[in-house]
């Protein structure tokens, strides 16, 4: 019994001694079992003290360090070269300082050049896409009214237009990537010529249609129409253009009438002249010059002596703001 | 004594019929108060009117003496030019006799400046964007002056109204033509549809459209107005607001307004306004010093 109590007492004492000893002994003298036990209790997110490193960096920002690990992974993915990625990281190298004769005092990156290119077509990239789609739809709707289009052709035209939009966007990105970063006047002019060439086919509105420069979707549409249908469409185009031009001519006639104080009878006499020489009646200045060059006999037939005297004077200039409307006709 | 008799009678009556007399008394009092107030207002207004007139004359005199800015002088010349042209057209259409011409010319020479004071003022303000419709204002004023001259016959007035109507018809053609061209681009109309839309817009014509047009804006062609002329596909597609149209303002350019010197008198055929009517040529603004 005594020996049992003595044994128990020794065990208790020895275990207490061991505990005290474990707290005091250096790491090298800790038994292997205990080291293992300590290693198991270390959590993954706890900082691991490595000699030579600064432990406070990790211990202060544990969450960020874990986030940093994640972002390191994504950075690697981002570093895959994607020439036209809008969200690509900032370039590591310092941006070169603008030249002394540079046109702008900031670097022209591809995004800015893209904006410049799309602005030539009257807006942004999104506006361009929207305009093109609407234009196709509107033209197809009109032609459907004139000569009828089957569903297959309509789909084919729309698909072509969609492809063309995508192709153009790629071309814009490629050209924008070639744009000079700090262009001088000469470099800008040179690059602008390229931009002009690229955007040319979408800026042919208001000019007589040239089949070579027509967008692809129009060529597809045209190739799917019979000769008779083409003639019908051409006739309709002419009528619409004539309507627009006639309105513009009457507008100039009204301004001439205001300037000279014409009566309704005089206007009726003058109106046929507007149709005979359409080029001269495109603007007030042109029409005024044309009237000044009228033969005297015709002048006397139309105008009163006071009006003929008035016609000899030049048009007055005004510094008022004037609305200028450029009406671009449909090219198809 | 004369005051005491009615007072004693009143007190006697009041003791016998207090309620009825109370009402009567209140009515008399109210009438007396209103009468006093009315008289005093009339009296103060009578005293004030000459003062206002005097001030107005002073202001008008000061304004006449003021040098005008370039814009106001230009506006006056344009208005005179337009009036003179209207008179020429009037003579050509209505064939006024010398007496009619004299009366009309005198009336216009006397009133033209006061009639267009607001036009000059609004034009001379520097922040004018679309300009002032001088032509419309002159046209309206001449029409009013013709009504005021009794010597002008009804037939002459009818002829002139017919001329104005033909002018309006031309304006309608222009504005509606512009709107149709606009709709053609927005909705992709065919030539046949353009004619249909023109008819639909003719039915909806508003004078305000011409005013808008003269101020530099083509009135909008609403989808609802022309939807009956559109195909189903066009109706589904709706309007393309950006289609093939560029609008911008530019400063300067030739103007279509005639100009007449402020020192020249109005005339119809050979009849001029009376010499007794002062032309009141305004003093020009002093020239800016050269830097």
GROMACS .gro file of C-alpha atoms in nm, chain A residues 74 77-89:
model
   14
   74UNK     CA    1  -0.454   3.579  -6.095
   77UNK     CA    2  -0.319   3.465  -6.556
   78UNK     CA    3  -0.331   3.836  -6.635
   79UNK     CA    4   0.024   3.836  -6.751
   80UNK     CA    5  -0.076   3.625  -7.050
   81UNK     CA    6  -0.027   3.880  -7.329
   82UNK     CA    7  -0.356   3.995  -7.467
   83UNK     CA    8  -0.289   4.279  -7.704
   84UNK     CA    9  -0.636   4.432  -7.706
   85UNK     CA   10  -0.756   4.368  -7.354
   86UNK     CA   11  -0.917   4.683  -7.220
   87UNK     CA   12  -0.863   4.574  -6.858
   88UNK     CA   13  -0.501   4.481  -6.885
   89UNK     CA   14  -0.271   4.586  -6.596
   0.00000   0.00000   0.00000
